Amino acid sequence: MSALPHLSRIASVPVRDVWAHEAHHFTQWLLVNADVLSDVLGMDLELSEAERRVGGFALDLIGTDLQTGATVIVENQLEGTDHSHLGQLLTYAGGTDPATIVWCAAAFRDEHRAALDWLNEHTEEGVRFFGVEIAAVRIGDSPPAPLFRLVAQPNDWTKRVHTENAAAAGTRTPRQSAYEALWQLVLDQVHAKYPSWTSARAASRDSWITMPFGTSGAWYAFVCSGPRPRVELYFGSSDADENQAMFDRFLARREYLETGYGESLDFQPLPGRKACRIAAWGPEGYDVLDLSQHGAMAQWFLAAMDRFRTVTQEVRRAIGEE
C-alpha cells in the first residue's frame, strides 16, 4: 500500500488580524486587489478611488463595471452589519447613481440580508445589490488568504421577468436577444478555455462586450455591430491626451503588432473623440440574427482575441519597462 498523503488543514484567521483598520488597511488593500471582489461578484471590476466624498460623507470605494461602463460602489465593515451602514449605503447610492451596490462585512445579520433581497426585488433591472461576507484563512503556516462569499445577490431572472411584465413585454428587440445569446456563448467558451480573461458571466444585449486590458483607461472588446465582427483594444479614459499618448506608443510598434497577430490591423485615432482604438476585423457574411451562425462567430472571436491579446500584452509589458 502506498503512503497516505500528508494534508494540512484550513484554519480561519480573524479578519482584524489581517486588516487591523477598515479604512487604512482593508479599503486600501481592496483598492489594489479588486480582482478578489471581481471573482466573487462575477464581473470585471475596476476600483478607482477610495474615500470619495459624497456630500458630507466619505464613500469607501467607487469604481466601474468594465463590461458595461456602469458605476460600482462598495461600503466596507470589518464587523457585523448594522443599520448605520445600511443607511450609509443607500445615501451613497443616492449621491453616485450606481448600477451595482456592494456591502462587504465580516458577518451579515439576517435582517440586513433580507433588506438587500428586498431591494433587489423592488428596484429596476439595471440596479443590483450584493452582500459579500469577508473572511480570511490559512493552510498550515502559510500567509493568510482572503475568502469572500456572496450572501446576497440579485435574482436577475426574477427581476427581468417582473420588469418585462410591468412594461407589458415587447421591450427587448430580436436583435438584443440575439446579441445576448451570442455573448453568452462567447462568455461560456471564454471561461472554459481562457478563464483569466474575464470574471464577467452576465451577457450583454448590446452589440459589444468588454474585457480588461490590465491598465486603467483601456480595455478589450468583442464587437458585432456591422457586416464584419471585430476585436479591438480601446483607449477610452477621460483624458484624451493620455489616450492619444498610449495609442501612439502602440502605433510606433505597428509592424511588430501586425507580425505577431498575423494580419494587418486597423489603427483608428477617431478624430473629434477622446478615444482611440486598434481593431482586428473578421470575415464578412455573419448575421447575428441567424442563430445557426453563432457557433462559428464565437469560434472566430476567441481565436482572434487569443492572437490579439498575446501580441498587445507583449507590447503593454514592453511599454511598462521603458
Short mmCIF file of C-alpha atoms in Angstrom, two decimals:
data_model
loop_
_atom_site.label_atom_id
_atom_site.label_comp_id
_atom_site.label_asym_id
_atom_site.label_seq_id
_atom_site.Cartn_x
_atom_site.Cartn_y
_atom_site.Cartn_z
CA MET A 1 0.00 0.00 0.00
CA SER A 2 1.38 3.43 -0.91
CA ALA A 3 1.93 6.01 1.80
CA LEU A 4 -1.05 8.16 2.62
CA PRO A 5 -0.70 11.84 1.62
CA HIS A 6 0.09 14.34 4.33
CA LEU A 7 -2.52 17.08 4.22
CA SER A 8 -2.74 20.37 6.08
CA ARG A 9 -5.97 21.84 7.44
CA ILE A 10 -7.55 25.14 6.54
CA ALA A 11 -7.79 27.40 9.58
CA SER A 12 -9.79 30.59 9.95
CA VAL A 13 -7.92 33.81 10.72
CA PRO A 14 -9.70 36.72 12.46
CA VAL A 15 -10.17 39.49 9.92
CA ARG A 16 -8.76 42.07 12.34
CA ASP A 17 -5.52 40.07 12.45
CA VAL A 18 -5.21 40.58 8.71
CA TRP A 19 -6.66 44.08 8.29
CA ALA A 20 -6.34 45.93 11.56
CA HIS A 21 -8.15 49.07 10.39
CA GLU A 22 -11.08 49.23 8.00
CA ALA A 23 -10.21 52.45 6.17
CA HIS A 24 -6.41 52.35 6.38
CA HIS A 25 -5.91 48.65 5.73
CA PHE A 26 -8.91 46.79 4.29
CA THR A 27 -10.23 49.53 1.99
CA GLN A 28 -6.75 50.36 0.69
CA TRP A 29 -5.98 46.67 0.17
CA LEU A 30 -9.21 46.13 -1.73
CA LEU A 31 -8.50 49.17 -3.91
CA VAL A 32 -5.42 47.42 -5.35
CA ASN A 33 -6.85 43.89 -5.19
CA ALA A 34 -10.17 44.45 -6.94
CA ASP A 35 -9.79 41.11 -8.71
CA VAL A 36 -10.69 39.31 -5.45
CA LEU A 37 -14.03 41.10 -5.38
CA SER A 38 -14.41 40.71 -9.16
CA ASP A 39 -14.23 36.95 -8.84
CA VAL A 40 -16.95 36.69 -6.23
CA LEU A 41 -19.24 39.18 -8.00
CA GLY A 42 -18.73 37.66 -11.44
CA MET A 43 -17.88 40.96 -13.15
CA ASP A 44 -14.81 42.76 -14.43
CA LEU A 45 -14.44 45.38 -11.73
CA GLU A 46 -12.03 48.30 -11.66
CA LEU A 47 -11.90 50.23 -8.38
CA SER A 48 -10.62 53.73 -8.98
CA GLU A 49 -10.91 55.74 -5.77
CA ALA A 50 -11.14 55.32 -2.00
CA GLU A 51 -12.88 57.71 0.39
CA ARG A 52 -14.86 59.50 -2.34
CA ARG A 53 -16.69 62.49 -0.90
CA VAL A 54 -20.48 62.27 -1.20
CA GLY A 55 -21.87 65.41 0.33
CA GLY A 56 -20.61 65.48 3.90
CA PHE A 57 -19.77 61.75 3.92
CA ALA A 58 -17.00 59.54 2.55
CA LEU A 59 -17.82 56.52 0.36
CA ASP A 60 -15.33 53.68 0.91
CA LEU A 61 -14.75 52.72 -2.74
CA ILE A 62 -16.03 53.64 -6.17
CA GLY A 63 -15.25 52.02 -9.49
CA THR A 64 -16.57 50.75 -12.79
CA ASP A 65 -18.00 47.56 -14.24
CA LEU A 66 -15.72 47.35 -17.27
CA GLN A 67 -18.21 45.33 -19.29
CA THR A 68 -20.95 47.95 -19.09
CA GLY A 69 -19.13 51.12 -18.01
CA ALA A 70 -21.61 51.49 -15.13
CA THR A 71 -20.64 52.80 -11.71
CA VAL A 72 -19.99 50.40 -8.81
CA ILE A 73 -19.83 51.48 -5.15
CA VAL A 74 -18.55 49.48 -2.18
CA GLU A 75 -19.19 50.00 1.53
CA ASN A 76 -16.99 48.06 3.97
CA GLN A 77 -17.30 46.81 7.55
CA LEU A 78 -14.82 44.67 9.46
CA GLU A 79 -17.54 43.59 11.86
CA GLY A 80 -21.16 42.52 11.71
CA THR A 81 -23.62 44.58 9.69
CA ASP A 82 -25.61 47.34 11.36
CA HIS A 83 -28.39 49.77 10.48
CA SER A 84 -25.97 52.69 10.28
CA HIS A 85 -24.01 51.18 7.40
CA LEU A 86 -27.19 50.18 5.57
CA GLY A 87 -28.26 53.81 5.71
CA GLN A 88 -24.83 54.94 4.52
CA LEU A 89 -25.01 52.52 1.62
CA LEU A 90 -28.32 53.99 0.43
CA THR A 91 -27.08 57.55 0.97
CA TYR A 92 -24.02 56.89 -1.18
CA ALA A 93 -26.18 55.23 -3.85
CA GLY A 94 -28.33 58.35 -3.99
CA GLY A 95 -25.25 60.53 -4.48
CA THR A 96 -23.43 58.47 -7.13
CA ASP A 97 -26.18 56.83 -9.23
CA PRO A 98 -24.51 53.39 -9.35
CA ALA A 99 -25.71 50.27 -11.13
CA THR A 100 -24.02 47.94 -8.63
CA ILE A 101 -24.01 48.47 -4.85
CA VAL A 102 -21.79 46.18 -2.76
CA TRP A 103 -21.82 45.83 1.05
CA CYS A 104 -18.78 43.96 2.41
CA ALA A 105 -18.88 42.88 6.05
CA ALA A 106 -17.41 40.25 8.35
CA ALA A 107 -20.92 38.91 9.13
CA PHE A 108 -24.45 39.65 7.93
CA ARG A 109 -27.47 39.82 10.18
CA ASP A 110 -30.49 38.07 8.74
CA GLU A 111 -32.41 41.34 8.74
CA HIS A 112 -29.78 43.05 6.59
CA ARG A 113 -29.54 40.16 4.17
CA ALA A 114 -33.32 40.32 3.82
CA ALA A 115 -33.10 44.08 3.22
CA LEU A 116 -30.72 43.53 0.28
CA ASP A 117 -33.02 40.83 -1.09
CA TRP A 118 -35.96 43.23 -0.84
CA LEU A 119 -34.01 45.96 -2.65
CA ASN A 120 -33.11 43.54 -5.44
CA GLU A 121 -36.75 42.57 -5.83
CA HIS A 122 -38.14 46.11 -5.84
CA THR A 123 -35.61 48.17 -7.80
CA GLU A 124 -35.39 48.42 -11.56
CA GLU A 125 -33.47 45.83 -13.58
CA GLY A 126 -30.36 47.99 -14.03
CA VAL A 127 -29.66 48.24 -10.27
CA ARG A 128 -28.09 45.38 -8.30
CA PHE A 129 -27.30 44.93 -4.60
CA PHE A 130 -24.71 42.46 -3.30
CA GLY A 131 -23.77 41.35 0.19
CA VAL A 132 -20.23 39.96 0.48
CA GLU A 133 -19.02 38.24 3.64
CA ILE A 134 -15.33 38.88 4.38
CA ALA A 135 -13.15 36.17 5.92
CA ALA A 136 -9.52 35.04 5.91
CA VAL A 137 -7.93 31.60 6.08
CA ARG A 138 -4.51 29.96 6.09
CA ILE A 139 -3.18 26.48 5.45
CA GLY A 140 -0.57 25.43 7.96
CA ASP A 141 1.95 28.26 8.34
CA SER A 142 1.03 29.94 5.07
CA PRO A 143 0.27 33.67 4.87
CA PRO A 144 -3.43 34.42 5.33
CA ALA A 145 -5.59 34.47 2.21
CA PRO A 146 -8.86 36.33 1.62
CA LEU A 147 -12.04 34.26 1.44
CA PHE A 148 -15.06 36.21 0.18
CA ARG A 149 -18.53 34.71 -0.05
CA LEU A 150 -21.75 36.04 -1.58
CA VAL A 151 -24.57 36.08 0.94
CA ALA A 152 -26.96 38.32 -1.02
CA GLN A 153 -27.22 38.85 -4.75
CA PRO A 154 -29.80 39.87 -7.34
CA ASN A 155 -32.10 37.32 -8.84
CA ASP A 156 -31.65 38.68 -12.34
CA TRP A 157 -34.14 36.32 -13.91
CA THR A 158 -36.92 37.21 -11.49
CA LYS A 159 -36.13 40.88 -11.79
CA ARG A 160 -36.13 40.70 -15.59
CA VAL A 161 -39.48 38.91 -15.63
CA HIS A 162 -41.00 41.47 -13.29
CA THR A 163 -39.64 44.35 -15.33
CA GLU A 164 -40.84 42.95 -18.64
CA ASN A 165 -44.29 42.18 -17.23
CA ALA A 166 -44.56 45.69 -15.87
CA ALA A 167 -43.58 47.09 -19.26
CA ALA A 168 -46.16 44.85 -20.99
CA ALA A 169 -43.37 42.90 -22.71
CA GLY A 170 -42.08 43.54 -26.23
CA THR A 171 -39.37 45.89 -24.98
CA ARG A 172 -36.50 43.59 -25.99
CA THR A 173 -35.90 43.52 -29.73
CA PRO A 174 -34.98 40.36 -31.66
CA ARG A 175 -31.51 41.84 -32.22
CA GLN A 176 -30.99 42.41 -28.48
CA SER A 177 -32.00 38.82 -27.81
CA ALA A 178 -29.57 37.64 -30.50
CA TYR A 179 -26.73 39.68 -29.02
CA GLU A 180 -27.44 38.25 -25.58
CA ALA A 181 -27.39 34.69 -26.94
CA LEU A 182 -24.14 35.28 -28.84
CA TRP A 183 -22.32 36.91 -25.92
CA GLN A 184 -23.48 34.22 -23.51
CA LEU A 185 -21.98 31.62 -25.84
CA VAL A 186 -18.75 33.64 -26.10
CA LEU A 187 -18.52 34.13 -22.33
CA ASP A 188 -19.15 30.45 -21.63
CA GLN A 189 -16.36 29.48 -24.02
CA VAL A 190 -14.01 32.12 -22.61
CA HIS A 191 -14.50 30.77 -19.08
CA ALA A 192 -13.91 27.22 -20.32
CA LYS A 193 -10.76 28.00 -22.36
CA TYR A 194 -9.35 31.32 -21.14
CA PRO A 195 -10.66 31.91 -17.58
CA SER A 196 -8.06 34.61 -16.86
CA TRP A 197 -9.57 36.91 -19.48
CA THR A 198 -12.63 37.99 -17.52
CA SER A 199 -14.70 37.47 -14.40
CA ALA A 200 -17.90 38.62 -16.12
CA ARG A 201 -20.60 35.99 -16.66
CA ALA A 202 -23.72 38.02 -17.49
CA ALA A 203 -24.24 38.52 -21.22
CA SER A 204 -24.93 41.94 -22.68
CA ARG A 205 -27.80 42.85 -25.01
CA ASP A 206 -25.59 45.42 -26.73
CA SER A 207 -23.51 44.91 -29.85
CA TRP A 208 -20.32 44.63 -27.81
CA ILE A 209 -18.82 43.23 -24.63
CA THR A 210 -15.56 44.28 -22.97
CA MET A 211 -12.78 42.60 -21.04
CA PRO A 212 -9.88 44.03 -19.01
CA PHE A 213 -6.64 45.08 -20.68
CA GLY A 214 -4.61 45.28 -17.48
CA THR A 215 -4.25 49.03 -17.11
CA SER A 216 -6.76 51.70 -16.23
CA GLY A 217 -8.45 53.53 -19.07
CA ALA A 218 -8.11 50.82 -21.73
CA TRP A 219 -9.99 47.61 -22.42
CA TYR A 220 -10.53 44.88 -24.98
CA ALA A 221 -13.83 44.48 -26.78
CA PHE A 222 -15.69 41.98 -28.93
CA VAL A 223 -17.88 43.95 -31.34
CA CYS A 224 -20.63 42.78 -33.69
CA SER A 225 -22.25 46.00 -34.91
CA GLY A 226 -21.90 45.76 -38.69
CA PRO A 227 -21.30 43.35 -41.55
CA ARG A 228 -17.94 42.28 -40.08
CA PRO A 229 -17.19 41.38 -36.46
CA ARG A 230 -14.06 42.75 -34.82
CA VAL A 231 -11.91 42.52 -31.72
CA GLU A 232 -10.31 45.71 -30.52
CA LEU A 233 -8.16 47.44 -27.95
CA TYR A 234 -9.96 50.62 -26.92
CA PHE A 235 -8.18 53.54 -25.23
CA GLY A 236 -11.09 55.25 -23.54
CA SER A 237 -10.01 57.08 -20.39
CA SER A 238 -11.45 60.51 -19.62
CA ASP A 239 -8.09 62.09 -20.58
CA ALA A 240 -7.83 62.50 -24.37
CA ASP A 241 -4.09 63.26 -24.22
CA GLU A 242 -3.45 60.11 -22.22
CA ASN A 243 -5.40 58.04 -24.76
CA GLN A 244 -3.51 59.55 -27.67
CA ALA A 245 -0.13 59.01 -25.99
CA MET A 246 -0.83 55.31 -25.38
CA PHE A 247 -2.22 54.91 -28.91
CA ASP A 248 0.95 56.49 -30.35
CA ARG A 249 3.15 54.08 -28.40
CA PHE A 250 1.30 51.16 -29.94
CA LEU A 251 1.31 52.77 -33.38
CA ALA A 252 5.10 53.05 -33.18
CA ARG A 253 5.15 49.24 -32.87
CA ARG A 254 2.71 48.61 -35.69
CA GLU A 255 4.97 46.25 -37.63
CA TYR A 256 5.61 44.15 -34.53
CA LEU A 257 1.90 44.02 -33.69
CA GLU A 258 0.81 43.02 -37.19
CA THR A 259 3.54 40.40 -37.46
CA GLY A 260 2.55 38.94 -34.11
CA TYR A 261 -1.15 38.96 -34.95
CA GLY A 262 -0.55 37.55 -38.43
CA GLU A 263 -2.72 40.06 -40.28
CA SER A 264 -2.96 43.81 -40.81
CA LEU A 265 -4.57 45.83 -38.02
CA ASP A 266 -6.76 48.92 -38.22
CA PHE A 267 -5.30 51.82 -36.19
CA GLN A 268 -8.09 54.35 -35.63
CA PRO A 269 -7.28 57.70 -33.94
CA LEU A 270 -11.02 58.59 -34.02
CA PRO A 271 -10.75 62.36 -34.75
CA GLY A 272 -13.14 64.51 -32.74
CA ARG A 273 -13.41 61.98 -29.93
CA LYS A 274 -11.33 61.47 -26.81
CA ALA A 275 -10.85 57.78 -27.50
CA CYS A 276 -8.64 55.80 -29.92
CA ARG A 277 -8.64 52.12 -30.86
CA ILE A 278 -6.83 49.32 -32.64
CA ALA A 279 -9.08 46.81 -34.37
CA ALA A 280 -8.74 43.40 -35.99
CA TRP A 281 -11.54 42.68 -38.44
CA GLY A 282 -13.25 39.37 -39.11
CA PRO A 283 -14.79 37.98 -42.29
CA GLU A 284 -17.93 39.29 -43.93
CA GLY A 285 -21.14 37.32 -44.08
CA TYR A 286 -22.02 36.86 -40.42
CA ASP A 287 -25.53 37.83 -39.33
CA VAL A 288 -26.15 37.96 -35.60
CA LEU A 289 -29.87 37.33 -36.17
CA ASP A 290 -29.03 33.94 -37.69
CA LEU A 291 -28.58 31.89 -34.52
CA SER A 292 -27.13 29.00 -36.52
CA GLN A 293 -24.06 31.17 -37.21
CA HIS A 294 -23.32 31.89 -33.55
CA GLY A 295 -21.03 28.90 -33.09
CA ALA A 296 -18.78 29.97 -35.97
CA MET A 297 -18.87 33.60 -34.79
CA ALA A 298 -17.84 32.63 -31.26
CA GLN A 299 -15.03 30.49 -32.67
CA TRP A 300 -13.69 33.43 -34.67
CA PHE A 301 -13.95 35.82 -31.72
CA LEU A 302 -11.96 33.55 -29.39
CA ALA A 303 -9.27 32.64 -31.94
CA ALA A 304 -8.83 36.29 -32.97
CA MET A 305 -8.75 37.59 -29.40
CA ASP A 306 -6.23 34.94 -28.38
CA ARG A 307 -3.76 36.17 -31.02
CA PHE A 308 -4.65 39.82 -30.46
CA ARG A 309 -4.24 39.64 -26.68
CA THR A 310 -0.94 37.82 -26.91
CA VAL A 311 0.81 40.44 -29.01
CA THR A 312 -0.82 43.52 -27.40
CA GLN A 313 0.06 42.25 -23.92
CA GLU A 314 3.67 41.84 -25.06
CA VAL A 315 3.67 45.48 -26.16
CA ARG A 316 1.99 46.58 -22.90
CA ARG A 317 4.78 44.95 -20.91
CA ALA A 318 7.46 46.48 -23.14
CA ILE A 319 5.95 49.95 -22.68
CA GLY A 320 5.83 49.43 -18.92
CA GLU A 321 9.56 48.68 -18.87
CA GLU A 322 10.52 51.86 -20.74
#
